[in-house]
PDB file of C-alpha atoms in Angstrom:
ATOM      1  CA  MET A  10     -17.229  -0.241 -23.669  1.00  0.00           C
ATOM      2  CA  ALA A  11     -17.091   3.345 -22.677  1.00  0.00           C
ATOM      3  CA  TYR A  12     -13.590   5.116 -22.739  1.00  0.00           C
ATOM      4  CA  MET A  13     -11.633   5.552 -19.800  1.00  0.00           C
ATOM      5  CA  GLU A  14      -8.360   7.209 -19.483  1.00  0.00           C
ATOM      6  CA  ALA A  15      -5.548   4.730 -19.128  1.00  0.00           C
ATOM      7  CA  SER A  16      -4.475   6.305 -15.374  1.00  0.00           C
ATOM      8  CA  VAL A  17      -8.360   5.534 -14.314  1.00  0.00           C
ATOM      9  CA  ARG A  18      -8.268   2.270 -16.104  1.00  0.00           C
ATOM     10  CA  ARG A  19      -5.371   1.074 -14.428  1.00  0.00           C
ATOM     11  CA  LYS A  20      -6.450   2.126 -10.813  1.00  0.00           C
ATOM     12  CA  GLN A  21      -9.756  -0.079 -11.702  1.00  0.00           C
ATOM     13  CA  LEU A  22      -7.675  -2.764 -12.590  1.00  0.00           C
ATOM     14  CA  VAL A  23      -5.462  -2.890  -9.773  1.00  0.00           C
ATOM     15  CA  ALA A  24      -8.144  -2.681  -7.088  1.00  0.00           C
ATOM     16  CA  ALA A  25      -9.899  -5.430  -8.815  1.00  0.00           C
ATOM     17  CA  ALA A  26      -6.705  -7.325  -8.346  1.00  0.00           C
ATOM     18  CA  ARG A  27      -6.389  -6.652  -4.933  1.00  0.00           C
ATOM     19  CA  SER A  28     -10.074  -8.150  -4.443  1.00  0.00           C
ATOM     20  CA  VAL A  29      -9.334 -11.615  -6.238  1.00  0.00           C
ATOM     21  CA  LEU A  30      -5.733 -11.893  -4.345  1.00  0.00           C
ATOM     22  CA  ALA A  31      -7.299 -11.250  -1.215  1.00  0.00           C
ATOM     23  CA  ARG A  32     -10.172 -13.518  -1.895  1.00  0.00           C
ATOM     24  CA  GLU A  33      -8.352 -16.221  -3.814  1.00  0.00           C
ATOM     25  CA  GLY A  34      -4.838 -16.104  -2.961  1.00  0.00           C
ATOM     26  CA  VAL A  35      -1.856 -15.397  -5.246  1.00  0.00           C
ATOM     27  CA  ALA A  36      -1.309 -18.888  -6.833  1.00  0.00           C
ATOM     28  CA  ARG A  37      -4.738 -18.980  -7.841  1.00  0.00           C
ATOM     29  CA  THR A  38      -5.214 -15.489  -9.167  1.00  0.00           C
ATOM     30  CA  SER A  39      -5.231 -15.306 -12.753  1.00  0.00           C
ATOM     31  CA  LEU A  40      -5.395 -12.625 -15.469  1.00  0.00           C
ATOM     32  CA  ARG A  41      -8.688 -13.777 -16.383  1.00  0.00           C
ATOM     33  CA  ALA A  42     -10.091 -13.710 -12.920  1.00  0.00           C
ATOM     34  CA  VAL A  43      -8.888  -9.956 -12.491  1.00  0.00           C
ATOM     35  CA  ALA A  44     -10.486  -9.131 -15.910  1.00  0.00           C
ATOM     36  CA  ALA A  45     -13.692 -10.649 -14.887  1.00  0.00           C
ATOM     37  CA  GLU A  46     -13.434  -8.799 -11.129  1.00  0.00           C
ATOM     38  CA  GLY A  47     -12.857  -5.609 -13.059  1.00  0.00           C
ATOM     39  CA  GLY A  48     -15.594  -6.167 -15.711  1.00  0.00           C
ATOM     40  CA  VAL A  49     -13.162  -5.816 -18.849  1.00  0.00           C
ATOM     41  CA  SER A  50     -12.041  -8.324 -21.249  1.00  0.00           C
ATOM     42  CA  LEU A  51      -8.843 -10.257 -21.063  1.00  0.00           C
ATOM     43  CA  GLY A  52      -7.432  -8.569 -23.923  1.00  0.00           C
ATOM     44  CA  THR A  53      -7.992  -4.909 -22.253  1.00  0.00           C
ATOM     45  CA  LEU A  54      -6.298  -6.173 -18.949  1.00  0.00           C
ATOM     46  CA  GLN A  55      -3.590  -7.506 -21.031  1.00  0.00           C
ATOM     47  CA  TYR A  56      -3.199  -4.214 -22.610  1.00  0.00           C
ATOM     48  CA  VAL A  57      -2.452  -2.861 -19.524  1.00  0.00           C
ATOM     49  CA  PHE A  58      -0.625  -5.402 -17.630  1.00  0.00           C
ATOM     50  CA  PRO A  59       0.779  -8.003 -19.991  1.00  0.00           C
ATOM     51  CA  SER A  60       2.099 -10.225 -17.449  1.00  0.00           C
ATOM     52  CA  LYS A  61       0.926 -11.276 -14.038  1.00  0.00           C
ATOM     53  CA  GLU A  62       4.370 -10.239 -12.683  1.00  0.00           C
ATOM     54  CA  LEU A  63       3.576  -6.396 -13.806  1.00  0.00           C
ATOM     55  CA  LEU A  64       0.180  -6.676 -12.192  1.00  0.00           C
ATOM     56  CA  LEU A  65       1.475  -7.955  -8.696  1.00  0.00           C
ATOM     57  CA  ARG A  66       4.256  -5.325  -9.068  1.00  0.00           C
ATOM     58  CA  ALA A  67       1.462  -2.576  -9.465  1.00  0.00           C
ATOM     59  CA  VAL A  68      -0.539  -4.018  -6.649  1.00  0.00           C
ATOM     60  CA  ILE A  69       2.636  -3.969  -4.179  1.00  0.00           C
ATOM     61  CA  GLU A  70       3.246  -0.348  -5.433  1.00  0.00           C
ATOM     62  CA  ASP A  71      -0.492   0.430  -4.590  1.00  0.00           C
ATOM     63  CA  VAL A  72      -0.015  -1.467  -1.110  1.00  0.00           C
ATOM     64  CA  VAL A  73       2.956   0.893  -0.476  1.00  0.00           C
ATOM     65  CA  ASP A  74       1.032   4.027  -1.539  1.00  0.00           C
ATOM     66  CA  GLU A  75      -1.458   3.148   0.939  1.00  0.00           C
ATOM     67  CA  ILE A  76       1.015   2.582   3.580  1.00  0.00           C
ATOM     68  CA  ALA A  77       2.758   5.849   2.700  1.00  0.00           C
ATOM     69  CA  GLY A  78      -0.503   7.752   3.192  1.00  0.00           C
ATOM     70  CA  VAL A  79      -1.304   6.257   6.402  1.00  0.00           C
ATOM     71  CA  LEU A  80       1.958   7.457   7.841  1.00  0.00           C
ATOM     72  CA  LYS A  81       1.727  10.802   6.420  1.00  0.00           C
ATOM     73  CA  GLU A  82      -1.453  11.403   7.527  1.00  0.00           C
ATOM     74  CA  SER A  83      -1.037  10.102  10.854  1.00  0.00           C
ATOM     75  CA  VAL A  84       1.371  12.700  12.410  1.00  0.00           C
ATOM     76  CA  GLN A  85       2.531  16.149  12.123  1.00  0.00           C
ATOM     77  CA  VAL A  86       6.411  15.341  11.266  1.00  0.00           C
ATOM     78  CA  GLU A  87       7.522  18.706  12.660  1.00  0.00           C
ATOM     79  CA  ASP A  88       6.910  16.915  15.859  1.00  0.00           C
ATOM     80  CA  GLY A  89       9.977  14.815  15.467  1.00  0.00           C
ATOM     81  CA  LEU A  90      10.848  11.115  15.180  1.00  0.00           C
ATOM     82  CA  GLU A  91       9.763  10.003  18.439  1.00  0.00           C
ATOM     83  CA  HIS A  92       6.451  11.206  17.958  1.00  0.00           C
ATOM     84  CA  ALA A  93       6.181  10.074  14.065  1.00  0.00           C
ATOM     85  CA  ILE A  94       7.206   6.463  15.340  1.00  0.00           C
ATOM     86  CA  ARG A  95       4.715   6.365  18.220  1.00  0.00           C
ATOM     87  CA  GLN A  96       1.606   7.824  16.248  1.00  0.00           C
ATOM     88  CA  GLY A  97       2.354   6.360  12.881  1.00  0.00           C
ATOM     89  CA  LEU A  98       2.779   2.786  13.736  1.00  0.00           C
ATOM     90  CA  THR A  99      -0.507   3.233  15.921  1.00  0.00           C
ATOM     91  CA  ARG A 100      -2.169   4.440  13.104  1.00  0.00           C
ATOM     92  CA  PHE A 101      -0.838   2.030  10.750  1.00  0.00           C
ATOM     93  CA  TRP A 102      -1.905  -1.100  12.979  1.00  0.00           C
ATOM     94  CA  SER A 103      -5.330   0.223  13.360  1.00  0.00           C
ATOM     95  CA  GLN A 104      -6.064   1.207  10.015  1.00  0.00           C
ATOM     96  CA  LEU A 105      -4.047  -1.461   8.112  1.00  0.00           C
ATOM     97  CA  VAL A 106      -3.691  -4.691  10.481  1.00  0.00           C
ATOM     98  CA  ALA A 107      -6.605  -4.537  12.842  1.00  0.00           C
ATOM     99  CA  GLU A 108      -9.127  -3.937  10.233  1.00  0.00           C
ATOM    100  CA  GLN A 109      -7.523  -5.550   7.156  1.00  0.00           C
ATOM    101  CA  SER A 110      -6.211  -8.973   7.728  1.00  0.00           C
ATOM    102  CA  ASP A 111      -6.817 -10.019   4.346  1.00  0.00           C
ATOM    103  CA  LEU A 112      -4.484  -7.214   3.252  1.00  0.00           C
ATOM    104  CA  GLN A 113      -1.699  -8.559   5.261  1.00  0.00           C
ATOM    105  CA  LEU A 114      -2.251 -12.439   4.218  1.00  0.00           C
ATOM    106  CA  MET A 115      -2.148 -11.224   0.787  1.00  0.00           C
ATOM    107  CA  GLN A 116       1.189  -9.142   1.093  1.00  0.00           C
ATOM    108  CA  TYR A 117       2.889 -12.541   2.920  1.00  0.00           C
ATOM    109  CA  GLU A 118       1.164 -14.342  -0.138  1.00  0.00           C
ATOM    110  CA  LEU A 119       2.540 -12.124  -2.617  1.00  0.00           C
ATOM    111  CA  THR A 120       6.233 -12.462  -0.994  1.00  0.00           C
ATOM    112  CA  THR A 121       6.459 -16.210  -0.825  1.00  0.00           C
ATOM    113  CA  TYR A 122       4.982 -16.531  -4.543  1.00  0.00           C
ATOM    114  CA  ALA A 123       7.754 -14.654  -5.703  1.00  0.00           C
ATOM    115  CA  LEU A 124      10.321 -16.311  -3.849  1.00  0.00           C
ATOM    116  CA  ARG A 125       9.178 -19.774  -5.088  1.00  0.00           C
ATOM    117  CA  THR A 126       8.543 -19.106  -8.645  1.00  0.00           C
ATOM    118  CA  PRO A 127      11.614 -19.131 -10.476  1.00  0.00           C
ATOM    119  CA  GLY A 128      12.503 -15.791 -12.070  1.00  0.00           C
ATOM    120  CA  GLN A 129      10.401 -13.877  -9.930  1.00  0.00           C
ATOM    121  CA  GLU A 130      12.483 -14.007  -6.655  1.00  0.00           C
ATOM    122  CA  HIS A 131      13.534 -10.225  -7.470  1.00  0.00           C
ATOM    123  CA  LEU A 132       9.754  -9.259  -7.080  1.00  0.00           C
ATOM    124  CA  ALA A 133       9.917  -9.998  -3.236  1.00  0.00           C
ATOM    125  CA  ARG A 134      13.296  -8.348  -2.717  1.00  0.00           C
ATOM    126  CA  TRP A 135      11.816  -5.186  -4.454  1.00  0.00           C
ATOM    127  CA  GLN A 136       8.641  -5.117  -2.325  1.00  0.00           C
ATOM    128  CA  TYR A 137      10.712  -5.100   0.760  1.00  0.00           C
ATOM    129  CA  GLU A 138      13.047  -2.430  -0.632  1.00  0.00           C
ATOM    130  CA  ARG A 139      10.003  -0.560  -1.124  1.00  0.00           C
ATOM    131  CA  TYR A 140       8.587  -0.981   2.418  1.00  0.00           C
ATOM    132  CA  ALA A 141      11.859   0.088   3.858  1.00  0.00           C
ATOM    133  CA  GLY A 142      12.360   2.908   1.659  1.00  0.00           C
ATOM    134  CA  ILE A 143       9.108   4.540   2.525  1.00  0.00           C
ATOM    135  CA  VAL A 144       9.500   4.206   5.981  1.00  0.00           C
ATOM    136  CA  ALA A 145      13.241   5.523   5.950  1.00  0.00           C
ATOM    137  CA  GLN A 146      11.955   8.399   3.897  1.00  0.00           C
ATOM    138  CA  TRP A 147       9.443   9.242   6.480  1.00  0.00           C
ATOM    139  CA  CYS A 148      11.559   8.674   9.653  1.00  0.00           C
ATOM    140  CA  GLN A 149      14.421  11.035   7.825  1.00  0.00           C
ATOM    141  CA  GLU A 150      11.705  13.828   7.055  1.00  0.00           C
ATOM    142  CA  ALA A 151      10.236  13.492  10.664  1.00  0.00           C
ATOM    143  CA  ALA A 152      13.660  14.050  12.362  1.00  0.00           C
ATOM    144  CA  GLY A 153      14.893  16.568   9.701  1.00  0.00           C
ATOM    145  CA  LYS A 154      11.863  18.839  10.313  1.00  0.00           C
ATOM    146  CA  ALA A 155      12.368  18.953  14.085  1.00  0.00           C
ATOM    147  CA  GLY A 156      16.175  19.435  13.853  1.00  0.00           C
ATOM    148  CA  GLU A 157      17.156  16.021  15.433  1.00  0.00           C
ATOM    149  CA  VAL A 158      19.376  13.228  14.618  1.00  0.00           C
ATOM    150  CA  CYS A 159      18.970   9.376  14.879  1.00  0.00           C
ATOM    151  CA  ALA A 160      21.727   7.218  16.658  1.00  0.00           C
ATOM    152  CA  ILE A 161      21.668   4.825  13.814  1.00  0.00           C
ATOM    153  CA  PRO A 162      21.330   5.357   9.939  1.00  0.00           C
ATOM    154  CA  PHE A 163      17.674   5.661   8.866  1.00  0.00           C
ATOM    155  CA  ALA A 164      17.720   2.880   6.461  1.00  0.00           C
ATOM    156  CA  GLN A 165      18.752   0.472   8.997  1.00  0.00           C
ATOM    157  CA  LEU A 166      16.061   1.583  11.173  1.00  0.00           C
ATOM    158  CA  ALA A 167      13.452   1.380   8.863  1.00  0.00           C
ATOM    159  CA  ARG A 168      14.379  -2.240   7.966  1.00  0.00           C
ATOM    160  CA  VAL A 169      14.288  -2.850  11.943  1.00  0.00           C
ATOM    161  CA  VAL A 170      10.870  -1.240  11.806  1.00  0.00           C
ATOM    162  CA  VAL A 171       9.557  -3.340   8.984  1.00  0.00           C
ATOM    163  CA  ALA A 172      10.896  -6.511  10.524  1.00  0.00           C
ATOM    164  CA  SER A 173       9.407  -5.877  13.900  1.00  0.00           C
ATOM    165  CA  VAL A 174       6.167  -4.957  12.672  1.00  0.00           C
ATOM    166  CA  ASP A 175       6.171  -7.648   9.903  1.00  0.00           C
ATOM    167  CA  GLY A 176       6.680 -10.694  12.951  1.00  0.00           C
ATOM    168  CA  LEU A 177       3.636  -8.924  15.055  1.00  0.00           C
ATOM    169  CA  ILE A 178       1.390  -9.073  11.930  1.00  0.00           C
ATOM    170  CA  LEU A 179       2.370 -12.540  11.061  1.00  0.00           C
ATOM    171  CA  GLN A 180       1.366 -13.593  14.795  1.00  0.00           C
ATOM    172  CA  HIS A 181      -1.745 -11.396  14.770  1.00  0.00           C
ATOM    173  CA  VAL A 182      -2.905 -13.010  11.447  1.00  0.00           C
ATOM    174  CA  CYS A 183      -2.178 -16.840  12.810  1.00  0.00           C
ATOM    175  CA  ASP A 184      -3.885 -16.034  16.465  1.00  0.00           C
ATOM    176  CA  PRO A 185      -5.875 -12.711  16.402  1.00  0.00           C
ATOM    177  CA  SER A 186      -5.778 -11.162  19.805  1.00  0.00           C
ATOM    178  CA  PRO A 187      -6.347  -7.450  19.679  1.00  0.00           C
ATOM    179  CA  GLY A 188      -5.356  -6.844  23.179  1.00  0.00           C
ATOM    180  CA  ARG A 189      -2.144  -8.893  23.381  1.00  0.00           C
ATOM    181  CA  SER A 190      -1.428  -7.493  19.859  1.00  0.00           C
ATOM    182  CA  ARG A 191      -1.762  -3.902  20.950  1.00  0.00           C
ATOM    183  CA  GLU A 192       0.301  -4.622  24.085  1.00  0.00           C
ATOM    184  CA  ASP A 193       3.419  -5.962  21.907  1.00  0.00           C
ATOM    185  CA  LEU A 194       3.092  -2.999  19.302  1.00  0.00           C
ATOM    186  CA  ASP A 195       3.624  -0.758  22.450  1.00  0.00           C
ATOM    187  CA  ALA A 196       6.603  -2.573  23.225  1.00  0.00           C
ATOM    188  CA  VAL A 197       8.181  -2.853  19.712  1.00  0.00           C
ATOM    189  CA  ILE A 198       7.520   1.148  19.629  1.00  0.00           C
ATOM    190  CA  GLU A 199       9.287   1.696  22.873  1.00  0.00           C
ATOM    191  CA  MET A 200      11.949  -0.665  21.610  1.00  0.00           C
ATOM    192  CA  LEU A 201      12.429   1.199  18.456  1.00  0.00           C
ATOM    193  CA  ILE A 202      12.532   4.618  20.126  1.00  0.00           C
ATOM    194  CA  GLY A 203      15.433   3.421  22.412  1.00  0.00           C
ATOM    195  CA  LEU A 204      16.963   2.378  19.230  1.00  0.00           C
ATOM    196  CA  ALA A 205      16.787   5.513  17.456  1.00  0.00           C
ATOM    197  CA  ARG A 206      18.090   7.365  20.748  1.00  0.00           C
ATOM    198  CA  VAL A 207      16.808  10.765  19.212  1.00  0.00           C
ATOM    199  CA  ARG A 208      18.742  14.124  20.124  1.00  0.00           C
ATOM    200  CA  PRO A 209      18.887  17.452  18.759  1.00  0.00           C
ATOM    201  CA  ALA A 210      21.151  17.947  15.968  1.00  0.00           C
ATOM    202  CA  GLY A 211      23.053  20.420  18.154  1.00  0.00           C
ATOM    203  CA  ARG A 212      24.445  18.308  20.730  1.00  0.00           C
ATOM    204  CA  VAL A 213      25.932  15.953  17.925  1.00  0.00           C
ATOM    205  CA  ARG A 214      29.964  16.016  18.727  1.00  0.00           C
ATOM    206  CA  THR A 215      32.179  16.097  16.235  1.00  0.00           C
ATOM    207  CA  ALA A 216      35.257  14.261  15.848  1.00  0.00           C
ATOM    208  CA  GLY A 217      37.741  15.604  18.516  1.00  0.00           C
ATOM    209  CA  GLY A 218      35.253  17.950  19.889  1.00  0.00           C
ATOM    210  CA  ALA A 219      34.547  18.305  23.701  1.00  0.00           C
TER     211      ALA A 219
END
């Protein structure tokens, strides 16, 4: 087997795991199946990922990085939080939902697998903490660079964003309807913008101020 840098090998195996997970589901995905998909021996895979938990964690991290990349590339954060929410969620939906239903189904399966596997419940919690964390960071950056403030904490806004979009995705996966889903996404975007109530930082009143 040709030598391959550890970082490259890791990416190769994560990509193989994503393919197997999307095709077979989480419960039926084994380290042996991922090794075969990646064209490596089981020993090589276990050297990089000694357990299935570590492999699934790497897959989730890879998905989170993909989401973060789509959000960062979709908008100019200097244009403010409202623009970021509107354009970012629209781009996210078109790239990672409308064209990748298998990816979304895999993420739900990762969550339910972790919740139903004794000792792995923390993986589901960590998964959603990462989702909300990347959204909160992205929203805070957009508001900060535009000199804006949000009416609620960014962490809370992020959790509502994740929860709202999560629900739309689940409905779309169960009953695909591009037109309906896009209309519902637009409604959610307007709801989130209303919740954020973005305003210039200079208009914030201090305690006891006029």
